[in-house]
Amino acid sequence: MSLFVLGINHQTAPVSLRERVAFSADTVPAALDALRALPQVHEVALLSTCNRTELYAIADDDGQALADWLATHPEVVGDLHAYLYRHRDADAVRHLFRVATGLDSLVLGEPQILGQVKDAWATARNAGSLGGQLDRLFQHAFSTAKRARTATRLGALPVDRERDHRYAGGSQAQGCEASAETGARGSQRRRRHRASFFLLPGACHAPRLAP
């Protein structure tokens, strides 16, 4: 068994595709049930915002079953595989830590994503799709994000948020990561302070996931 992360985000897919792939909050439990029913999948969580849709899973195969499932999302038209990224084991851990701390967000260090990751963890736990390995991984991600925000300037910049973004069919999404700051002042401020954002030494070391 291996840890996998796969999905799409603002770096790999246009907004029109991200909107079609996104899950509203009330559809996530059923999606988790369907994912957990796949023979290759032992644990799974689903994170969906306006800038990313990602699956975090403990699975037996190379993640292909997860990729094929996501590609058959009812709103997806065309081949989604070309837009998917896939991370395994230590790379998957590093990716989750970057997401939780806001280092992988459209606006560097934006704070809303940590709450969205916590919501994804809580939904998976309530749905019964979260086991001990993923639970420990998410707990490590939460503590790392907290350390990064309290010990550095991460998240110090103001951002604009898209709280009420809605997807096709009129269902409200689980929320948005922050959109990019607009105007020359915001761009100059981000460039000036970008060097001050960093993770604490050792923060991205992969935790031991074996029971």
PDB file of N, CA and C in Angstrom, residues 95-178:
ATOM      1  N   HIS A  95       3.399  17.502  -0.523  1.00  0.00           N
ATOM      2  CA  HIS A  95       2.353  18.263  -1.204  1.00  0.00           C
ATOM      3  C   HIS A  95       1.259  18.682  -0.224  1.00  0.00           C
ATOM      4  N   LEU A  96       0.795  17.776   0.618  1.00  0.00           N
ATOM      5  CA  LEU A  96      -0.243  18.127   1.588  1.00  0.00           C
ATOM      6  C   LEU A  96       0.235  19.216   2.526  1.00  0.00           C
ATOM      7  N   PHE A  97       1.484  19.138   2.986  1.00  0.00           N
ATOM      8  CA  PHE A  97       2.011  20.166   3.882  1.00  0.00           C
ATOM      9  C   PHE A  97       2.050  21.527   3.185  1.00  0.00           C
ATOM     10  N   ARG A  98       2.418  21.543   1.915  1.00  0.00           N
ATOM     11  CA  ARG A  98       2.446  22.796   1.158  1.00  0.00           C
ATOM     12  C   ARG A  98       1.033  23.345   0.981  1.00  0.00           C
ATOM     13  N   VAL A  99       0.087  22.464   0.725  1.00  0.00           N
ATOM     14  CA  VAL A  99      -1.300  22.909   0.578  1.00  0.00           C
ATOM     15  C   VAL A  99      -1.811  23.500   1.891  1.00  0.00           C
ATOM     16  N   ALA A 100      -1.616  22.773   2.991  1.00  0.00           N
ATOM     17  CA  ALA A 100      -2.152  23.197   4.284  1.00  0.00           C
ATOM     18  C   ALA A 100      -1.557  24.519   4.756  1.00  0.00           C
ATOM     19  N   THR A 101      -0.294  24.773   4.423  1.00  0.00           N
ATOM     20  CA  THR A 101       0.350  26.015   4.851  1.00  0.00           C
ATOM     21  C   THR A 101       0.085  27.173   3.896  1.00  0.00           C
ATOM     22  N   GLY A 102      -0.538  26.906   2.753  1.00  0.00           N
ATOM     23  CA  GLY A 102      -0.802  27.959   1.783  1.00  0.00           C
ATOM     24  C   GLY A 102       0.321  28.190   0.802  1.00  0.00           C
ATOM     25  N   LEU A 103       1.354  27.353   0.825  1.00  0.00           N
ATOM     26  CA  LEU A 103       2.471  27.516  -0.107  1.00  0.00           C
ATOM     27  C   LEU A 103       2.115  27.079  -1.515  1.00  0.00           C
ATOM     28  N   ASP A 104       1.044  26.318  -1.676  1.00  0.00           N
ATOM     29  CA  ASP A 104       0.629  25.854  -2.997  1.00  0.00           C
ATOM     30  C   ASP A 104      -0.588  26.622  -3.504  1.00  0.00           C
ATOM     31  N   SER A 105      -0.979  27.667  -2.801  1.00  0.00           N
ATOM     32  CA  SER A 105      -2.176  28.425  -3.156  1.00  0.00           C
ATOM     33  C   SER A 105      -1.882  29.467  -4.233  1.00  0.00           C
ATOM     34  N   LEU A 106      -2.947  29.964  -4.844  1.00  0.00           N
ATOM     35  CA  LEU A 106      -2.818  30.989  -5.869  1.00  0.00           C
ATOM     36  C   LEU A 106      -2.164  32.232  -5.286  1.00  0.00           C
ATOM     37  N   VAL A 107      -2.527  32.587  -4.056  1.00  0.00           N
ATOM     38  CA  VAL A 107      -1.854  33.657  -3.323  1.00  0.00           C
ATOM     39  C   VAL A 107      -1.029  33.011  -2.223  1.00  0.00           C
ATOM     40  N   LEU A 108       0.258  33.231  -2.251  1.00  0.00           N
ATOM     41  CA  LEU A 108       1.178  32.563  -1.336  1.00  0.00           C
ATOM     42  C   LEU A 108       0.813  32.821   0.122  1.00  0.00           C
ATOM     43  N   GLY A 109       0.609  31.750   0.885  1.00  0.00           N
ATOM     44  CA  GLY A 109       0.364  31.865   2.316  1.00  0.00           C
ATOM     45  C   GLY A 109      -1.045  32.226   2.698  1.00  0.00           C
ATOM     46  N   GLU A 110      -2.019  32.206   1.764  1.00  0.00           N
ATOM     47  CA  GLU A 110      -3.381  32.610   2.129  1.00  0.00           C
ATOM     48  C   GLU A 110      -3.931  31.676   3.199  1.00  0.00           C
ATOM     49  N   PRO A 111      -4.726  32.192   4.142  1.00  0.00           N
ATOM     50  CA  PRO A 111      -5.096  31.428   5.330  1.00  0.00           C
ATOM     51  C   PRO A 111      -6.301  30.514   5.192  1.00  0.00           C
ATOM     52  N   GLN A 112      -7.171  30.736   4.209  1.00  0.00           N
ATOM     53  CA  GLN A 112      -8.431  30.011   4.166  1.00  0.00           C
ATOM     54  C   GLN A 112      -8.255  28.527   3.882  1.00  0.00           C
ATOM     55  N   ILE A 113      -7.187  28.171   3.169  1.00  0.00           N
ATOM     56  CA  ILE A 113      -7.026  26.786   2.734  1.00  0.00           C
ATOM     57  C   ILE A 113      -6.865  25.835   3.920  1.00  0.00           C
ATOM     58  N   LEU A 114      -6.248  26.266   5.011  1.00  0.00           N
ATOM     59  CA  LEU A 114      -6.086  25.367   6.161  1.00  0.00           C
ATOM     60  C   LEU A 114      -7.438  24.934   6.696  1.00  0.00           C
ATOM     61  N   GLY A 115      -8.383  25.854   6.795  1.00  0.00           N
ATOM     62  CA  GLY A 115      -9.720  25.484   7.233  1.00  0.00           C
ATOM     63  C   GLY A 115     -10.389  24.527   6.270  1.00  0.00           C
ATOM     64  N   GLN A 116     -10.138  24.685   4.975  1.00  0.00           N
ATOM     65  CA  GLN A 116     -10.721  23.787   3.987  1.00  0.00           C
ATOM     66  C   GLN A 116     -10.118  22.388   4.077  1.00  0.00           C
ATOM     67  N   VAL A 117      -8.815  22.315   4.356  1.00  0.00           N
ATOM     68  CA  VAL A 117      -8.181  21.010   4.557  1.00  0.00           C
ATOM     69  C   VAL A 117      -8.755  20.336   5.803  1.00  0.00           C
ATOM     70  N   LYS A 118      -8.966  21.098   6.859  1.00  0.00           N
ATOM     71  CA  LYS A 118      -9.570  20.545   8.073  1.00  0.00           C
ATOM     72  C   LYS A 118     -10.990  20.046   7.802  1.00  0.00           C
ATOM     73  N   ASP A 119     -11.736  20.775   6.984  1.00  0.00           N
ATOM     74  CA  ASP A 119     -13.087  20.338   6.632  1.00  0.00           C
ATOM     75  C   ASP A 119     -13.049  19.026   5.853  1.00  0.00           C
ATOM     76  N   ALA A 120     -12.090  18.898   4.929  1.00  0.00           N
ATOM     77  CA  ALA A 120     -11.956  17.660   4.151  1.00  0.00           C
ATOM     78  C   ALA A 120     -11.634  16.485   5.067  1.00  0.00           C
ATOM     79  N   TRP A 121     -10.749  16.722   6.031  1.00  0.00           N
ATOM     80  CA  TRP A 121     -10.399  15.679   7.006  1.00  0.00           C
ATOM     81  C   TRP A 121     -11.617  15.283   7.837  1.00  0.00           C
ATOM     82  N   ALA A 122     -12.361  16.268   8.333  1.00  0.00           N
ATOM     83  CA  ALA A 122     -13.524  15.988   9.174  1.00  0.00           C
ATOM     84  C   ALA A 122     -14.616  15.259   8.392  1.00  0.00           C
ATOM     85  N   THR A 123     -14.822  15.646   7.142  1.00  0.00           N
ATOM     86  CA  THR A 123     -15.843  14.988   6.317  1.00  0.00           C
ATOM     87  C   THR A 123     -15.474  13.536   6.061  1.00  0.00           C
ATOM     88  N   ALA A 124     -14.212  13.281   5.773  1.00  0.00           N
ATOM     89  CA  ALA A 124     -13.768  11.904   5.544  1.00  0.00           C
ATOM     90  C   ALA A 124     -13.887  11.074   6.817  1.00  0.00           C
ATOM     91  N   ARG A 125     -13.567  11.675   7.939  1.00  0.00           N
ATOM     92  CA  ARG A 125     -13.687  10.949   9.208  1.00  0.00           C
ATOM     93  C   ARG A 125     -15.148  10.603   9.494  1.00  0.00           C
ATOM     94  N   ASN A 126     -16.041  11.559   9.276  1.00  0.00           N
ATOM     95  CA  ASN A 126     -17.459  11.306   9.514  1.00  0.00           C
ATOM     96  C   ASN A 126     -18.042  10.296   8.539  1.00  0.00           C
ATOM     97  N   ALA A 127     -17.479  10.247   7.335  1.00  0.00           N
ATOM     98  CA  ALA A 127     -17.964   9.307   6.326  1.00  0.00           C
ATOM     99  C   ALA A 127     -17.390   7.908   6.503  1.00  0.00           C
ATOM    100  N   GLY A 128     -16.429   7.753   7.403  1.00  0.00           N
ATOM    101  CA  GLY A 128     -15.829   6.453   7.636  1.00  0.00           C
ATOM    102  C   GLY A 128     -14.786   6.061   6.606  1.00  0.00           C
ATOM    103  N   SER A 129     -14.308   7.028   5.809  1.00  0.00           N
ATOM    104  CA  SER A 129     -13.310   6.712   4.788  1.00  0.00           C
ATOM    105  C   SER A 129     -11.892   7.046   5.227  1.00  0.00           C
ATOM    106  N   LEU A 130     -11.760   7.580   6.432  1.00  0.00           N
ATOM    107  CA  LEU A 130     -10.457   7.974   6.947  1.00  0.00           C
ATOM    108  C   LEU A 130      -9.972   6.939   7.957  1.00  0.00           C
ATOM    109  N   GLY A 131      -8.811   6.350   7.686  1.00  0.00           N
ATOM    110  CA  GLY A 131      -8.224   5.391   8.606  1.00  0.00           C
ATOM    111  C   GLY A 131      -7.072   6.012   9.382  1.00  0.00           C
ATOM    112  N   GLY A 132      -6.353   5.171  10.105  1.00  0.00           N
ATOM    113  CA  GLY A 132      -5.289   5.658  10.970  1.00  0.00           C
ATOM    114  C   GLY A 132      -4.153   6.340  10.230  1.00  0.00           C
ATOM    115  N   GLN A 133      -3.800   5.833   9.055  1.00  0.00           N
ATOM    116  CA  GLN A 133      -2.658   6.407   8.347  1.00  0.00           C
ATOM    117  C   GLN A 133      -2.952   7.810   7.820  1.00  0.00           C
ATOM    118  N   LEU A 134      -4.075   7.983   7.161  1.00  0.00           N
ATOM    119  CA  LEU A 134      -4.425   9.312   6.678  1.00  0.00           C
ATOM    120  C   LEU A 134      -4.708  10.270   7.830  1.00  0.00           C
ATOM    121  N   ASP A 135      -5.320   9.776   8.886  1.00  0.00           N
ATOM    122  CA  ASP A 135      -5.605  10.629  10.036  1.00  0.00           C
ATOM    123  C   ASP A 135      -4.317  11.190  10.617  1.00  0.00           C
ATOM    124  N   ARG A 136      -3.303  10.348  10.801  1.00  0.00           N
ATOM    125  CA  ARG A 136      -2.023  10.822  11.322  1.00  0.00           C
ATOM    126  C   ARG A 136      -1.373  11.822  10.373  1.00  0.00           C
ATOM    127  N   LEU A 137      -1.472  11.555   9.080  1.00  0.00           N
ATOM    128  CA  LEU A 137      -0.893  12.465   8.100  1.00  0.00           C
ATOM    129  C   LEU A 137      -1.526  13.843   8.188  1.00  0.00           C
ATOM    130  N   PHE A 138      -2.849  13.911   8.244  1.00  0.00           N
ATOM    131  CA  PHE A 138      -3.525  15.196   8.327  1.00  0.00           C
ATOM    132  C   PHE A 138      -3.193  15.921   9.638  1.00  0.00           C
ATOM    133  N   GLN A 139      -3.082  15.174  10.735  1.00  0.00           N
ATOM    134  CA  GLN A 139      -2.718  15.800  12.003  1.00  0.00           C
ATOM    135  C   GLN A 139      -1.330  16.436  11.927  1.00  0.00           C
ATOM    136  N   HIS A 140      -0.392  15.737  11.278  1.00  0.00           N
ATOM    137  CA  HIS A 140       0.941  16.312  11.072  1.00  0.00           C
ATOM    138  C   HIS A 140       0.855  17.579  10.218  1.00  0.00           C
ATOM    139  N   ALA A 141       0.011  17.548   9.186  1.00  0.00           N
ATOM    140  CA  ALA A 141      -0.130  18.722   8.323  1.00  0.00           C
ATOM    141  C   ALA A 141      -0.681  19.916   9.092  1.00  0.00           C
ATOM    142  N   PHE A 142      -1.649  19.679   9.971  1.00  0.00           N
ATOM    143  CA  PHE A 142      -2.226  20.769  10.763  1.00  0.00           C
ATOM    144  C   PHE A 142      -1.180  21.397  11.682  1.00  0.00           C
ATOM    145  N   SER A 143      -0.405  20.549  12.350  1.00  0.00           N
ATOM    146  CA  SER A 143       0.596  21.083  13.276  1.00  0.00           C
ATOM    147  C   SER A 143       1.703  21.818  12.526  1.00  0.00           C
ATOM    148  N   THR A 144       2.077  21.319  11.356  1.00  0.00           N
ATOM    149  CA  THR A 144       3.092  21.993  10.552  1.00  0.00           C
ATOM    150  C   THR A 144       2.604  23.361  10.093  1.00  0.00           C
ATOM    151  N   ALA A 145       1.352  23.432   9.631  1.00  0.00           N
ATOM    152  CA  ALA A 145       0.798  24.708   9.186  1.00  0.00           C
ATOM    153  C   ALA A 145       0.737  25.709  10.337  1.00  0.00           C
ATOM    154  N   LYS A 146       0.375  25.235  11.517  1.00  0.00           N
ATOM    155  CA  LYS A 146       0.313  26.122  12.679  1.00  0.00           C
ATOM    156  C   LYS A 146       1.690  26.668  13.025  1.00  0.00           C
ATOM    157  N   ARG A 147       2.693  25.805  13.018  1.00  0.00           N
ATOM    158  CA  ARG A 147       4.059  26.240  13.310  1.00  0.00           C
ATOM    159  C   ARG A 147       4.536  27.254  12.280  1.00  0.00           C
ATOM    160  N   ALA A 148       4.246  26.981  10.999  1.00  0.00           N
ATOM    161  CA  ALA A 148       4.707  27.876   9.935  1.00  0.00           C
ATOM    162  C   ALA A 148       4.099  29.263  10.080  1.00  0.00           C
ATOM    163  N   ARG A 149       2.835  29.328  10.497  1.00  0.00           N
ATOM    164  CA  ARG A 149       2.160  30.620  10.591  1.00  0.00           C
ATOM    165  C   ARG A 149       2.548  31.394  11.852  1.00  0.00           C
ATOM    166  N   THR A 150       2.843  30.682  12.925  1.00  0.00           N
ATOM    167  CA  THR A 150       3.185  31.375  14.169  1.00  0.00           C
ATOM    168  C   THR A 150       4.660  31.770  14.223  1.00  0.00           C
ATOM    169  N   ALA A 151       5.514  31.074  13.487  1.00  0.00           N
ATOM    170  CA  ALA A 151       6.948  31.330  13.577  1.00  0.00           C
ATOM    171  C   ALA A 151       7.509  32.094  12.384  1.00  0.00           C
ATOM    172  N   THR A 152       6.699  32.367  11.365  1.00  0.00           N
ATOM    173  CA  THR A 152       7.174  33.071  10.177  1.00  0.00           C
ATOM    174  C   THR A 152       6.174  34.152   9.798  1.00  0.00           C
ATOM    175  N   ARG A 153       6.464  34.852   8.694  1.00  0.00           N
ATOM    176  CA  ARG A 153       5.566  35.875   8.164  1.00  0.00           C
ATOM    177  C   ARG A 153       4.567  35.284   7.174  1.00  0.00           C
ATOM    178  N   LEU A 154       4.470  33.991   7.105  1.00  0.00           N
ATOM    179  CA  LEU A 154       3.567  33.344   6.162  1.00  0.00           C
ATOM    180  C   LEU A 154       2.138  33.805   6.404  1.00  0.00           C
ATOM    181  N   GLY A 155       1.486  34.270   5.356  1.00  0.00           N
ATOM    182  CA  GLY A 155       0.110  34.722   5.466  1.00  0.00           C
ATOM    183  C   GLY A 155      -0.034  36.160   5.910  1.00  0.00           C
ATOM    184  N   ALA A 156       1.083  36.919   5.979  1.00  0.00           N
ATOM    185  CA  ALA A 156       1.004  38.290   6.465  1.00  0.00           C
ATOM    186  C   ALA A 156       0.401  39.248   5.451  1.00  0.00           C
ATOM    187  N   LEU A 157       0.373  38.870   4.167  1.00  0.00           N
ATOM    188  CA  LEU A 157      -0.130  39.773   3.136  1.00  0.00           C
ATOM    189  C   LEU A 157      -1.646  39.748   3.080  1.00  0.00           C
ATOM    190  N   PRO A 158      -2.275  40.887   2.811  1.00  0.00           N
ATOM    191  CA  PRO A 158      -3.723  40.902   2.606  1.00  0.00           C
ATOM    192  C   PRO A 158      -4.078  40.216   1.301  1.00  0.00           C
ATOM    193  N   VAL A 159      -5.236  39.574   1.231  1.00  0.00           N
ATOM    194  CA  VAL A 159      -5.676  38.895   0.021  1.00  0.00           C
ATOM    195  C   VAL A 159      -7.140  39.200  -0.210  1.00  0.00           C
ATOM    196  N   ASP A 160      -7.557  39.018  -1.447  1.00  0.00           N
ATOM    197  CA  ASP A 160      -8.966  39.075  -1.781  1.00  0.00           C
ATOM    198  C   ASP A 160      -9.498  37.648  -1.797  1.00  0.00           C
ATOM    199  N   ARG A 161     -10.691  37.407  -1.240  1.00  0.00           N
ATOM    200  CA  ARG A 161     -11.254  36.069  -1.187  1.00  0.00           C
ATOM    201  C   ARG A 161     -12.502  35.987  -2.033  1.00  0.00           C
ATOM    202  N   GLU A 162     -12.752  34.805  -2.592  1.00  0.00           N
ATOM    203  CA  GLU A 162     -13.947  34.553  -3.376  1.00  0.00           C
ATOM    204  C   GLU A 162     -14.814  33.585  -2.581  1.00  0.00           C
ATOM    205  N   ARG A 163     -15.482  34.100  -1.551  1.00  0.00           N
ATOM    206  CA  ARG A 163     -16.206  33.235  -0.630  1.00  0.00           C
ATOM    207  C   ARG A 163     -17.455  32.618  -1.234  1.00  0.00           C
ATOM    208  N   ASP A 164     -18.091  33.296  -2.185  1.00  0.00           N
ATOM    209  CA  ASP A 164     -19.407  32.880  -2.639  1.00  0.00           C
ATOM    210  C   ASP A 164     -19.399  32.326  -4.057  1.00  0.00           C
ATOM    211  N   HIS A 165     -18.243  31.824  -4.498  1.00  0.00           N
ATOM    212  CA  HIS A 165     -18.160  31.250  -5.836  1.00  0.00           C
ATOM    213  C   HIS A 165     -19.110  30.065  -5.956  1.00  0.00           C
ATOM    214  N   ARG A 166     -19.845  29.989  -7.080  1.00  0.00           N
ATOM    215  CA  ARG A 166     -20.798  28.902  -7.294  1.00  0.00           C
ATOM    216  C   ARG A 166     -20.458  28.146  -8.564  1.00  0.00           C
ATOM    217  N   TYR A 167     -20.748  26.830  -8.528  1.00  0.00           N
ATOM    218  CA  TYR A 167     -20.411  25.973  -9.647  1.00  0.00           C
ATOM    219  C   TYR A 167     -21.636  25.667 -10.482  1.00  0.00           C
ATOM    220  N   ALA A 168     -21.415  24.985 -11.597  1.00  0.00           N
ATOM    221  CA  ALA A 168     -22.485  24.633 -12.511  1.00  0.00           C
ATOM    222  C   ALA A 168     -23.578  23.868 -11.778  1.00  0.00           C
ATOM    223  N   GLY A 169     -24.820  24.159 -12.123  1.00  0.00           N
ATOM    224  CA  GLY A 169     -25.938  23.494 -11.487  1.00  0.00           C
ATOM    225  C   GLY A 169     -26.447  24.227 -10.280  1.00  0.00           C
ATOM    226  N   GLY A 170     -25.808  25.339  -9.904  1.00  0.00           N
ATOM    227  CA  GLY A 170     -26.318  26.159  -8.813  1.00  0.00           C
ATOM    228  C   GLY A 170     -25.913  25.700  -7.435  1.00  0.00           C
ATOM    229  N   SER A 171     -25.082  24.660  -7.290  1.00  0.00           N
ATOM    230  CA  SER A 171     -24.683  24.197  -5.960  1.00  0.00           C
ATOM    231  C   SER A 171     -23.494  25.001  -5.484  1.00  0.00           C
ATOM    232  N   GLN A 172     -23.491  25.320  -4.207  1.00  0.00           N
ATOM    233  CA  GLN A 172     -22.407  26.124  -3.659  1.00  0.00           C
ATOM    234  C   GLN A 172     -21.222  25.240  -3.349  1.00  0.00           C
ATOM    235  N   ALA A 173     -20.059  25.655  -3.771  1.00  0.00           N
ATOM    236  CA  ALA A 173     -18.847  24.895  -3.518  1.00  0.00           C
ATOM    237  C   ALA A 173     -18.450  25.020  -2.067  1.00  0.00           C
ATOM    238  N   GLN A 174     -17.446  24.228  -1.662  1.00  0.00           N
ATOM    239  CA  GLN A 174     -17.024  24.225  -0.275  1.00  0.00           C
ATOM    240  C   GLN A 174     -16.261  25.486   0.090  1.00  0.00           C
ATOM    241  N   GLY A 175     -15.940  26.316  -0.857  1.00  0.00           N
ATOM    242  CA  GLY A 175     -15.227  27.553  -0.561  1.00  0.00           C
ATOM    243  C   GLY A 175     -14.051  27.708  -1.488  1.00  0.00           C
ATOM    244  N   CYS A 176     -13.461  28.886  -1.472  1.00  0.00           N
ATOM    245  CA  CYS A 176     -12.377  29.183  -2.393  1.00  0.00           C
ATOM    246  C   CYS A 176     -11.121  29.524  -1.629  1.00  0.00           C
ATOM    247  N   GLU A 177      -9.998  29.105  -2.198  1.00  0.00           N
ATOM    248  CA  GLU A 177      -8.750  29.677  -1.761  1.00  0.00           C
ATOM    249  C   GLU A 177      -8.736  31.106  -2.271  1.00  0.00           C
ATOM    250  N   ALA A 178      -7.859  31.900  -1.724  1.00  0.00           N
ATOM    251  CA  ALA A 178      -7.850  33.319  -2.079  1.00  0.00           C
ATOM    252  C   ALA A 178      -7.487  33.505  -3.533  1.00  0.00           C
TER     253      ALA A 178
END
